[in-house]
């Protein structure tokens, strides 16, 4: 082959490639369309693109064309848009028109710890790192929108999806989801704040009507969404399945148009939950911008497809309504940089694994540790009996839409085996299982009696009626006879360490008084076993704190104390109002088993010297010292609660308004600074229809949990502030 022949061949190939690009790219591109110019402001690009679209093209933007996509518009260079669950990693792909796994070999993903556990780290940097993993993996898997994070508030311990949400407190939830979303979106992937709003139980989720008063709605349930919109600039929101005040959330003009879009200035799109759209008129006028998952085919029969077209043609809907929806979808598409072609992402990298591990390590909450039973000392232990089904149960592929086809998952047993190596013998007995079995229990008790130490790994799982979408738990107890088993185990071997998995509080049986140590491990993700072993054997000092109250009994928790769960005749009334979680236990003086914010460490911390620096205008900075007075390095989550001394209206006795996780070497101390702003003192004023911080006296309370306040200072707000 001559040199000139090679050159000619190369030129021809290049020309062919160019003409391919030109034919797949838009006509508009040839003319240098403004919307393709990334240096131009996003509003101008959106308007330019919109002005070039036909009615059919606009309609194609506002409904699905398969389970998790909306259609491409090749003429304008808009690729097919892929959405994916979920909060804990990029879900496996399913069939185009059904829920069957697509059977691909390239849809594995990193399996991250559950969101309730991320919240229990109280480490906002980890929320950022977590979001980066989700964003990078979504981009590599070609997804534009990731359906998470969920941010519904834990109203009842029984909600089957509590594991997917960041707990009972709106402030803690907000801080975690804001960083998570920012990090996902920094990777050119859109996040989705879900489920908007008050989808706080799975029982009758598709029909239940929630009656909630305005202040509670604003101060508790909407708060994380408001932060997601205003602070993180979340690009998409998913409406919930349920109704609020008699109106479906997917067509709730008040929630979607008035609050989300008008008041908060949300410029992104609202999508329905899958099969959560109910009517064309309601969805079109109620604020929905993208209809997903409706279970009628073909897709032109979706509520916002053919029937929307008919309505527009007949003049039932102004064209501007469609334009507004199209605009919102286009903004999401342009902001996610899909037109210019996103860079490739990455899957299951060393960094992703390290983040999964770090989040797991910091999520573990040490609830009890008598006589320093933990950490375990391998120089003194020769045999370990690991007991419990969760000891060797894979958790990734369960729970509903949050499931992950994980690259790998290290179970607790595997983590312990890897850690221990040949330094001790390790056995595993299942002990309990779905089908109660005396033989299983007997074998476990025997193994326990023969070992130096028992590591029990039990709790809940992702089967229906536990931590699973579509069902709630039936009670707050340990399933499968675990209470009895634990009682027998601790009799057989008092050195029984209990590790519980689960997405929320569990009623702890009488065995609690007898076991020396208890750890809440949530669902710790693909590195969970390694992280757990590192914590049990002392390489990692536990630093998680509860993101929800652990009541002694279900009846102590607000919705259940008032008999307001799961509702009556299709309606659930949030009569506990603002008193959700610890706010209720404080107000009613009910002793929880373990309070919100609680968690022990292998070292000890002391708090001192609280000063307030108040430059005025409702902002104030709290400064105090945290000292590690124990003998191990560790991290403490210092928490700041605010109390209004004589509120004009009912207010919770204390509310979390700041926190800081501080890492301290043994003997070290640090000054911690927590800034407060006007919002830290404000409540939602029904008359002014606005947040308001009223002049008056406040207490600034600082401590290690909601019930362990060691420092306090008075603060006087000089004048009333009406906030936006
Ligand atoms: C869930 C959503 C999820 C969607 C798509 C629904 O059942 O409520 O959270 O994103 O399915 O899988």
XYZ file of C-alpha atoms and ligand atoms in Angstrom:
736
model
C 0.000 0.000 0.000
C 1.476 3.343 -1.012
C 1.713 6.246 1.391
C -0.606 8.419 -0.770
C -3.235 5.663 -0.814
C -3.228 5.606 3.004
C -3.596 9.393 3.124
C -6.518 9.346 0.658
C -8.179 6.562 2.646
C -7.779 8.568 5.849
C -9.280 11.671 4.237
C -12.246 9.655 2.966
C -12.783 8.112 6.383
C -12.669 11.537 8.028
C -15.167 12.922 5.525
C -17.480 9.975 6.148
C -17.235 10.510 9.908
C -17.958 14.241 9.509
C -21.004 13.643 7.352
C -22.260 11.100 9.912
C -21.905 13.650 12.706
C -23.652 16.294 10.577
C -26.517 14.040 9.682
C -27.087 13.025 13.302
C -26.623 16.551 14.589
C -29.152 19.207 13.944
C -29.945 21.384 11.057
C -29.803 24.190 13.583
C -26.234 23.361 14.434
C -25.186 24.058 10.859
C -26.669 27.506 11.246
C -24.875 28.022 14.542
C -28.018 27.993 16.651
C -27.875 29.929 19.863
C -29.041 27.031 22.017
C -25.926 25.100 21.072
C -23.663 27.912 22.204
C -22.639 26.948 25.714
C -21.271 30.420 26.384
C -24.774 31.885 26.196
C -26.989 32.172 29.313
C -29.138 29.137 29.977
C -32.424 31.083 29.776
C -31.584 32.337 26.288
C -30.559 28.851 25.149
C -33.782 27.345 26.475
C -35.912 30.008 24.735
C -34.064 29.558 21.476
C -34.477 25.792 21.534
C -38.141 26.064 22.510
C -38.816 28.453 19.644
C -37.598 25.823 17.165
C -39.844 23.046 18.429
C -43.050 21.692 16.978
C -46.043 20.812 19.125
C -45.253 17.104 18.793
C -41.665 17.646 19.865
C -42.746 19.602 22.915
C -45.240 16.899 23.800
C -42.527 14.273 23.513
C -40.657 16.036 26.312
C -43.445 15.771 28.865
C -44.048 12.033 29.006
C -42.122 8.787 28.955
C -41.461 6.606 25.937
C -40.407 3.589 28.012
C -40.223 2.716 31.718
C -37.244 4.984 32.348
C -36.814 7.180 29.258
C -38.307 10.072 27.380
C -37.968 10.310 23.631
C -35.059 11.657 21.643
C -35.599 14.589 19.281
C -32.887 13.881 16.718
C -33.734 16.843 14.506
C -32.578 19.157 17.286
C -29.794 16.956 18.594
C -31.667 16.025 21.791
C -30.745 12.482 22.788
C -33.048 10.033 24.492
C -33.205 10.898 28.167
C -32.496 8.103 30.638
C -33.672 8.208 34.235
C -32.681 5.719 36.898
C -33.260 4.789 40.484
C -32.043 5.462 42.962
C -30.619 6.861 46.111
C -28.070 4.139 46.949
C -26.528 3.541 43.548
C -27.515 3.234 39.898
C -30.191 0.551 39.658
C -30.004 -2.252 37.130
C -31.861 -1.656 33.858
C -35.312 -3.127 33.357
C -37.281 -3.999 30.226
C -38.555 -1.097 28.125
C -42.193 -1.650 29.048
C -42.019 -3.829 32.143
C -40.183 -4.307 35.421
C -38.269 -7.413 34.401
C -34.489 -7.082 34.626
C -33.135 -6.244 31.186
C -30.576 -9.008 31.597
C -27.623 -6.812 30.711
C -24.101 -7.470 31.844
C -23.084 -3.822 31.996
C -25.546 -2.563 34.593
C -23.754 -3.355 37.830
C -23.143 -0.492 40.245
C -21.526 0.397 43.527
C -23.854 -0.347 46.417
C -23.685 2.490 48.901
C -24.891 2.466 52.534
C -28.572 3.342 52.987
C -29.428 7.023 53.308
C -30.579 6.643 56.912
C -27.011 5.515 57.659
C -25.484 8.374 55.682
C -27.516 10.723 57.877
C -26.217 8.909 60.968
C -22.658 9.898 60.010
C -23.645 13.552 60.540
C -20.753 14.210 58.197
C -21.745 16.547 55.394
C -18.428 15.958 53.584
C -19.417 12.329 53.299
C -22.744 13.349 51.775
C -20.684 15.177 49.139
C -18.434 12.181 48.555
C -21.496 9.913 48.331
C -23.161 12.174 45.751
C -19.985 12.158 43.670
C -20.076 8.362 43.505
C -23.706 8.426 42.381
C -22.992 11.136 39.805
C -19.915 9.483 38.303
C -21.582 6.098 38.056
C -24.772 7.548 36.593
C -22.788 9.313 33.897
C -20.906 6.165 33.034
C -24.203 4.289 32.813
C -25.624 6.998 30.534
C -28.254 8.271 32.991
C -29.298 11.902 32.977
C -31.545 11.913 36.009
C -30.977 9.974 39.205
C -34.157 9.372 41.185
C -32.943 10.387 44.592
C -32.312 11.379 47.231
C -35.559 10.598 49.018
C -36.194 13.098 51.776
C -39.459 12.151 53.425
C -39.413 12.606 57.177
C -39.578 9.610 59.511
C -43.018 10.151 60.978
C -43.470 6.546 62.050
C -40.882 3.873 62.803
C -42.968 1.518 60.662
C -42.582 3.205 57.275
C -41.169 0.539 54.950
C -38.985 3.106 53.199
C -37.416 4.756 56.223
C -34.097 3.223 55.208
C -34.117 5.328 52.027
C -34.626 8.616 53.861
C -32.388 10.655 56.157
C -34.369 10.335 59.385
C -36.730 12.355 61.540
C -35.197 15.810 61.634
C -35.675 18.359 58.855
C -32.451 20.212 59.615
C -30.193 17.149 59.589
C -32.008 15.883 56.477
C -31.540 19.210 54.723
C -27.833 19.393 55.429
C -27.254 15.892 54.071
C -29.415 16.114 50.945
C -28.093 19.536 49.943
C -24.514 18.259 49.778
C -25.557 14.996 48.155
C -27.478 16.801 45.404
C -24.794 19.388 44.739
C -22.238 16.633 44.278
C -24.441 14.572 41.945
C -25.251 17.607 39.843
C -21.600 18.692 39.697
C -21.116 15.506 37.671
C -23.571 16.700 34.980
C -26.306 14.433 36.262
C -29.613 15.772 37.583
C -30.828 14.770 41.025
C -34.454 14.232 41.911
C -35.859 15.292 45.265
C -38.545 12.747 46.133
C -41.356 12.145 47.127
C -42.985 15.563 47.258
C -44.541 15.442 49.843
C -45.817 13.624 52.948
C -45.287 10.154 51.496
C -44.420 9.027 54.990
C -45.939 5.560 54.963
C -46.176 2.806 52.401
C -49.528 1.611 53.669
C -52.076 2.699 51.039
C -49.443 5.010 49.607
C -51.206 5.109 46.266
C -54.486 6.369 47.687
C -53.984 7.757 51.192
C -54.936 11.361 51.858
C -52.722 13.263 54.293
C -54.261 15.989 56.421
C -51.469 18.119 57.775
C -51.630 21.649 59.108
C -49.770 24.393 57.304
C -47.090 25.080 59.895
C -46.221 21.416 60.217
C -46.122 21.044 56.465
C -43.758 23.990 56.165
C -41.573 23.435 59.201
C -41.215 19.657 59.095
C -42.158 17.952 55.838
C -41.349 20.593 53.213
C -38.150 21.794 54.816
C -35.669 19.366 53.164
C -37.318 19.987 49.780
C -37.062 23.709 50.260
C -33.356 23.362 51.017
C -32.903 21.067 48.003
C -34.472 23.687 45.748
C -33.092 26.889 47.213
C -29.655 25.776 48.346
C -28.756 22.861 46.097
C -30.609 23.958 42.961
C -32.037 20.496 42.471
C -33.143 20.121 38.861
C -36.012 17.698 39.269
C -38.634 16.888 41.891
C -40.830 13.778 42.017
C -44.398 14.198 43.188
C -45.573 11.667 45.760
C -48.200 8.958 45.252
C -50.482 10.149 48.049
C -52.892 13.038 48.313
C -52.354 16.073 50.500
C -55.512 17.791 51.714
C -57.615 15.836 49.276
C -55.546 16.512 46.146
C -53.189 14.094 44.440
C -49.614 15.280 44.856
C -49.069 14.927 41.100
C -51.794 17.466 40.415
C -51.591 19.559 43.503
C -51.681 23.162 42.340
C -50.929 24.447 45.834
C -47.851 22.287 46.348
C -46.458 22.281 42.825
C -47.404 25.638 41.353
C -47.828 27.881 44.360
C -45.185 26.679 46.796
C -42.549 24.898 44.737
C -42.554 26.995 41.593
C -43.916 30.426 42.553
C -42.707 30.779 46.115
C -39.447 28.883 45.998
C -38.643 29.817 42.414
C -38.070 26.227 41.269
C -37.149 26.294 37.571
C -36.676 22.572 37.064
C -39.236 19.916 36.245
C -41.722 17.999 38.367
C -42.101 14.365 37.347
C -44.750 11.980 38.535
C -43.945 8.921 40.569
C -44.344 5.774 38.462
C -48.013 5.311 37.764
C -48.825 8.238 40.020
C -50.607 10.394 37.415
C -54.394 10.436 37.571
C -55.869 12.788 34.999
C -54.921 14.972 32.075
C -56.611 18.107 33.347
C -55.222 17.684 36.870
C -51.671 16.962 35.765
C -51.564 19.622 33.065
C -52.893 22.418 35.223
C -51.685 21.100 38.580
C -48.006 21.562 37.833
C -46.726 18.222 36.520
C -44.049 18.526 33.813
C -43.108 14.935 33.057
C -45.339 11.896 33.303
C -43.539 8.652 34.098
C -44.548 5.065 34.648
C -48.260 5.230 33.865
C -49.369 1.679 33.285
C -51.255 2.098 30.049
C -49.713 1.528 26.662
C -48.995 2.730 24.060
C -47.269 5.789 25.432
C -49.486 8.111 23.447
C -52.257 7.072 25.822
C -50.441 8.632 28.764
C -52.379 11.454 30.396
C -49.882 14.024 29.180
C -49.612 12.643 25.638
C -52.560 12.154 23.280
C -55.193 13.579 25.599
C -53.013 16.623 26.270
C -52.621 17.120 22.501
C -56.404 16.913 22.074
C -56.962 19.429 24.848
C -54.478 21.847 23.295
C -56.046 21.476 19.868
C -59.502 22.098 21.288
C -58.261 25.114 23.182
C -58.956 23.583 26.612
C -55.367 24.341 27.631
C -53.401 27.432 26.652
C -50.282 26.668 24.634
C -48.263 28.482 27.258
C -48.904 25.615 29.680
C -47.147 23.211 27.346
C -44.415 25.742 26.669
C -43.752 26.102 30.367
C -43.447 22.344 30.802
C -41.234 22.001 27.744
C -39.069 24.862 28.978
C -38.547 23.136 32.328
C -37.594 19.880 30.619
C -35.245 21.664 28.227
C -33.563 23.466 31.080
C -32.873 20.160 32.798
C -31.527 18.698 29.551
C -29.268 21.667 28.805
C -28.050 22.031 32.386
C -27.087 18.371 32.405
C -24.925 19.095 29.317
C -26.319 16.187 27.343
C -26.400 18.065 24.057
C -22.696 18.667 23.922
C -21.992 15.068 24.977
C -20.946 14.384 28.531
C -17.547 12.999 29.402
C -17.548 9.369 30.436
C -17.956 8.644 34.118
C -16.554 5.799 36.180
C -17.834 2.684 37.896
C -16.739 0.995 41.081
C -13.393 2.781 41.284
C -11.061 2.530 44.273
C -12.397 5.943 45.346
C -15.994 4.724 45.163
C -15.113 1.719 47.278
C -13.266 3.920 49.757
C -16.266 6.256 50.020
C -18.648 3.340 50.543
C -16.385 2.099 53.299
C -15.902 5.460 54.989
C -19.635 6.189 55.005
C -20.303 2.761 56.510
C -17.607 3.207 59.154
C -18.959 6.563 60.241
C -22.587 5.445 60.132
C -22.340 2.798 62.854
C -23.944 3.952 66.081
C -22.594 2.421 69.255
C -25.637 2.336 71.509
C -24.229 0.426 74.446
C -20.711 -0.559 75.476
C -20.514 -1.755 79.053
C -17.059 -2.229 80.529
C -15.526 -1.506 77.146
C -16.765 -4.792 75.730
C -15.858 -3.274 72.375
C -13.447 -3.091 70.705
C -12.634 -6.770 70.671
C -9.031 -7.643 71.427
C -7.733 -10.347 69.124
C -4.798 -11.083 71.388
C -7.273 -12.366 73.955
C -9.874 -14.011 71.717
C -9.301 -17.356 70.108
C -12.803 -18.175 68.869
C -15.652 -16.063 67.529
C -19.190 -17.297 66.893
C -20.912 -15.104 64.338
C -24.642 -15.707 64.729
C -27.599 -14.409 62.753
C -29.009 -14.486 59.248
C -27.855 -10.946 58.558
C -24.336 -12.087 59.333
C -24.142 -13.514 55.857
C -27.093 -12.010 54.012
C -26.673 -9.953 50.854
C -28.738 -6.790 51.168
C -28.098 -4.963 47.876
C -30.752 -6.558 45.773
C -33.719 -5.794 47.959
C -36.129 -3.239 49.245
C -37.811 -2.145 46.007
C -36.702 0.614 43.692
C -33.584 1.319 45.800
C -32.183 -2.105 44.946
C -28.755 -2.386 43.347
C -27.129 -5.059 41.206
C -23.916 -4.707 43.157
C -20.462 -5.357 41.808
C -19.824 -7.050 45.128
C -20.971 -6.924 48.737
C -18.868 -7.848 51.740
C -21.160 -9.347 54.367
C -20.341 -9.008 58.071
C -19.147 -12.612 58.184
C -16.848 -12.101 55.236
C -15.521 -8.881 56.720
C -14.778 -10.582 60.025
C -13.134 -13.575 58.319
C -10.919 -11.303 56.245
C -9.979 -9.204 59.232
C -9.271 -12.060 61.614
C -7.407 -14.300 59.175
C -5.835 -17.136 61.126
C -5.698 -15.222 64.390
C -8.884 -16.846 65.707
C -11.422 -19.422 64.578
C -14.683 -17.993 63.237
C -17.923 -19.954 62.898
C -21.250 -18.836 61.523
C -24.689 -20.069 62.488
C -27.819 -18.620 60.953
C -29.698 -18.851 64.266
C -32.973 -17.470 62.978
C -34.651 -17.166 59.618
C -37.965 -16.432 57.989
C -39.148 -19.955 58.721
C -38.659 -20.308 62.484
C -36.624 -23.391 63.128
C -35.685 -24.796 66.540
C -32.759 -26.645 65.056
C -31.183 -23.434 63.700
C -31.527 -21.759 67.075
C -30.134 -24.734 68.984
C -27.106 -24.928 66.759
C -26.417 -21.227 67.231
C -26.733 -21.456 71.009
C -24.325 -24.372 71.052
C -21.816 -22.489 68.912
C -22.198 -19.476 71.194
C -21.502 -21.503 74.308
C -18.262 -22.811 72.804
C -16.839 -19.484 71.638
C -14.900 -16.774 73.452
C -17.165 -14.124 72.009
C -20.429 -14.014 70.072
C -21.013 -11.424 67.365
C -24.728 -11.460 66.702
C -25.780 -9.826 63.428
C -29.543 -9.620 63.156
C -32.279 -7.038 62.856
C -34.487 -6.433 59.841
C -34.041 -7.106 56.145
C -35.554 -6.041 52.840
C -38.306 -8.644 52.676
C -41.909 -7.428 52.492
C -43.170 -5.920 55.773
C -39.693 -4.886 56.877
C -37.528 -2.362 55.038
C -39.280 -2.738 51.738
C -41.095 -0.449 49.369
C -44.835 -1.016 49.119
C -45.313 -2.351 52.646
C -44.856 -1.024 56.156
C -43.599 -2.976 59.136
C -46.367 -4.559 61.178
C -44.730 -3.686 64.480
C -41.441 -2.365 65.805
C -40.207 -5.693 67.121
C -37.406 -7.948 65.988
C -38.808 -10.584 63.638
C -38.311 -14.349 63.464
C -37.997 -15.050 67.207
C -34.798 -13.037 67.540
C -35.710 -11.771 71.018
C -35.912 -15.332 72.337
C -32.786 -16.338 70.482
C -30.848 -13.397 71.903
C -32.000 -14.258 75.385
C -30.684 -17.792 74.970
C -27.449 -16.648 73.377
C -26.595 -14.262 76.168
C -27.332 -16.965 78.721
C -25.023 -19.308 76.839
C -22.353 -16.657 76.460
C -22.552 -13.328 78.299
C -19.929 -11.935 75.962
C -22.494 -11.403 73.205
C -22.050 -8.326 71.015
C -25.247 -7.373 69.190
C -25.205 -5.702 65.787
C -28.568 -4.808 64.286
C -29.342 -3.886 60.718
C -32.467 -1.983 59.844
C -33.752 1.244 58.427
C -35.161 2.625 61.644
C -35.889 2.001 65.307
C -36.333 -1.492 66.642
C -37.926 -2.356 69.972
C -35.178 -3.940 72.020
C -36.156 -6.895 74.166
C -35.158 -7.715 77.753
C -31.893 -9.140 76.407
C -30.669 -5.549 76.108
C -29.994 -5.350 79.845
C -27.790 -8.417 79.647
C -25.714 -7.879 76.522
C -22.583 -5.762 76.989
C -22.623 -4.048 73.595
C -25.099 -2.974 70.938
C -24.406 -1.425 67.539
C -26.943 -0.023 65.056
C -25.488 -0.762 61.613
C -28.358 0.295 59.260
C -27.635 -1.223 55.821
C -23.938 -0.549 55.371
C -23.482 -1.165 51.641
C -20.912 -3.097 49.659
C -18.036 -2.415 52.052
C -20.213 -2.949 55.116
C -18.521 -6.147 56.324
C -15.042 -4.642 56.104
C -16.196 -1.487 57.858
C -17.942 -3.445 60.590
C -14.906 -5.620 61.288
C -12.674 -2.535 61.457
C -15.047 -1.040 64.024
C -15.538 -4.192 66.100
C -11.780 -4.769 66.379
C -10.955 -1.134 67.083
C -9.263 0.120 63.908
C -12.215 2.444 63.523
C -13.692 4.345 66.428
C -17.487 4.548 66.047
C -18.729 8.089 65.502
C -22.284 7.750 64.200
C -25.219 9.244 66.054
C -28.863 8.324 65.712
C -30.719 10.081 62.907
C -33.987 8.991 64.564
C -35.274 8.415 68.073
C -35.387 4.812 69.285
C -38.597 4.632 71.353
C -38.988 2.017 74.071
C -42.294 0.926 72.598
C -44.096 1.808 69.406
C -46.953 3.387 71.396
C -44.529 5.997 72.721
C -43.938 7.484 69.311
C -46.241 10.335 68.318
C -48.310 8.985 65.414
C -48.954 5.785 67.340
C -49.567 7.396 70.715
C -52.370 9.385 69.098
C -53.672 6.475 67.041
C -52.922 8.401 63.855
C -51.374 5.624 61.881
C -52.151 4.244 59.332
C -55.251 6.436 59.125
C -58.945 5.814 58.840
C -61.204 5.683 55.825
C -58.376 6.598 53.521
C -57.143 9.626 55.458
C -54.256 9.933 57.862
C -54.270 12.979 60.107
C -50.937 14.339 61.281
C -52.422 15.407 64.598
C -49.089 15.334 66.389
C -48.338 18.412 64.284
C -44.852 19.732 64.806
C -44.101 17.170 67.464
C -42.395 14.622 65.235
C -39.568 12.455 66.586
C -37.626 13.927 69.507
C -39.863 17.006 69.527
C -42.644 14.753 70.819
C -40.552 12.873 73.378
C -39.297 16.188 74.762
C -42.742 17.793 74.927
C -44.434 14.770 76.491
C -41.501 13.954 78.766
C -41.303 10.385 77.508
C -38.009 8.636 78.036
C -36.881 7.049 74.761
C -34.739 3.943 74.682
C -32.081 5.959 72.848
C -32.572 9.616 71.945
C -32.082 11.359 68.643
C -28.460 12.356 68.216
C -27.168 9.706 70.612
C -24.104 7.557 69.992
C -21.098 6.393 72.012
C -17.441 6.259 71.139
C -14.395 4.265 72.276
C -13.128 7.533 73.716
C -14.809 10.296 75.778
C -15.514 13.913 74.942
C -16.088 16.957 77.085
C -17.693 20.250 76.177
C -16.702 23.638 77.618
C -16.604 27.422 77.143
C -19.651 28.280 75.102
C -19.573 31.887 73.822
C -21.923 33.578 71.444
C -20.751 36.146 68.975
C -23.658 38.145 67.665
C -22.933 40.700 65.002
C -26.674 41.412 64.760
C -29.478 40.947 62.250
C -30.394 37.594 63.641
C -27.079 35.959 62.865
C -25.025 34.604 65.712
C -22.088 32.270 65.995
C -21.703 29.768 68.785
C -18.165 28.927 69.762
C -17.231 26.206 72.232
C -14.502 23.713 72.967
C -14.718 19.951 72.541
C -11.970 17.909 74.182
C -11.117 14.269 73.675
C -10.437 13.238 77.263
C -10.154 9.521 76.562
C -7.266 7.462 75.310
C -8.266 6.906 71.689
C -8.506 9.150 68.663
C -12.097 9.710 67.648
C -14.765 11.978 66.261
C -17.596 13.709 68.047
C -20.787 15.117 66.562
C -21.397 18.305 68.531
C -25.014 19.353 68.263
C -26.674 22.709 68.732
C -30.358 23.052 69.547
C -32.371 26.261 69.815
C -35.214 26.905 72.223
C -37.455 29.943 72.272
C -38.038 30.810 75.908
C -41.543 32.290 75.743
C -42.911 31.655 72.274
C -46.131 33.379 71.326
C -47.263 30.192 69.580
C -46.543 26.566 70.289
C -42.976 25.690 69.414
C -40.989 22.511 70.014
C -38.935 22.690 73.213
C -35.773 22.391 71.248
C -34.875 22.028 67.609
C -31.620 21.067 65.966
C -30.157 24.087 64.181
C -26.503 23.264 63.833
C -23.925 20.523 64.234
C -20.290 19.871 63.583
C -18.340 16.655 63.407
C -14.910 17.137 64.929
C -12.009 14.721 64.687
C -9.808 14.788 67.757
C -6.712 12.853 68.657
C -6.568 11.427 72.173
C -5.985 14.362 74.528
C -6.632 16.942 71.811
C -9.173 19.760 72.002
C -10.594 22.074 69.401
C -12.717 25.169 69.238
C -15.888 24.414 67.324
C -17.783 27.171 65.550
C -21.419 26.813 64.548
C -23.057 29.708 62.719
C -26.764 30.378 63.099
C -28.857 32.559 60.847
C -32.317 34.093 61.065
C -33.897 30.809 60.011
C -32.444 29.163 63.108
C -34.888 31.164 65.224
C -37.824 31.319 62.854
C -41.157 29.552 62.541
C -43.733 29.697 59.776
C -46.252 32.429 60.448
C -49.676 31.614 59.067
C -50.902 35.199 58.987
C -47.859 36.675 57.334
C -47.475 33.584 55.126
C -43.818 33.808 55.758
C -41.050 32.613 58.050
C -40.654 34.910 60.999
C -38.122 35.177 63.802
C -39.766 37.062 66.632
C -37.878 39.350 68.934
C -37.329 37.674 72.277
C -35.171 35.360 74.338
C -33.717 32.118 73.112
C -31.530 29.457 74.637
C -28.651 28.041 72.678
C -28.133 24.464 73.834
C -24.997 22.521 72.967
C -24.254 18.903 73.646
C -23.663 15.334 72.566
C -27.291 14.415 71.811
C -30.791 15.868 71.981
C -30.881 14.720 75.623
C -27.319 15.364 76.651
C -26.968 19.124 76.728
C -23.854 20.231 78.553
C -23.619 23.914 77.642
C -26.161 26.647 77.317
C -26.248 30.384 76.704
C -29.001 32.941 76.420
C -29.485 34.883 73.256
C -31.767 37.858 72.772
C -33.101 38.587 69.336
C -33.513 42.353 69.352
C -36.080 42.781 66.635
C -38.617 40.724 64.732
C -37.453 39.562 61.320
C -39.726 38.525 58.496
C -37.872 36.182 56.202
C -38.204 34.867 52.708
C -41.008 4.716 43.707
C -39.997 5.763 43.302
C -39.122 5.235 42.189
C -40.011 4.823 41.034
C -39.247 4.271 39.845
C -41.757 4.151 42.520
O -42.472 3.028 42.889
O -41.903 5.252 44.640
O -39.224 6.128 44.407
O -38.179 6.201 41.823
O -40.891 3.806 41.476
O -38.735 3.034 40.129
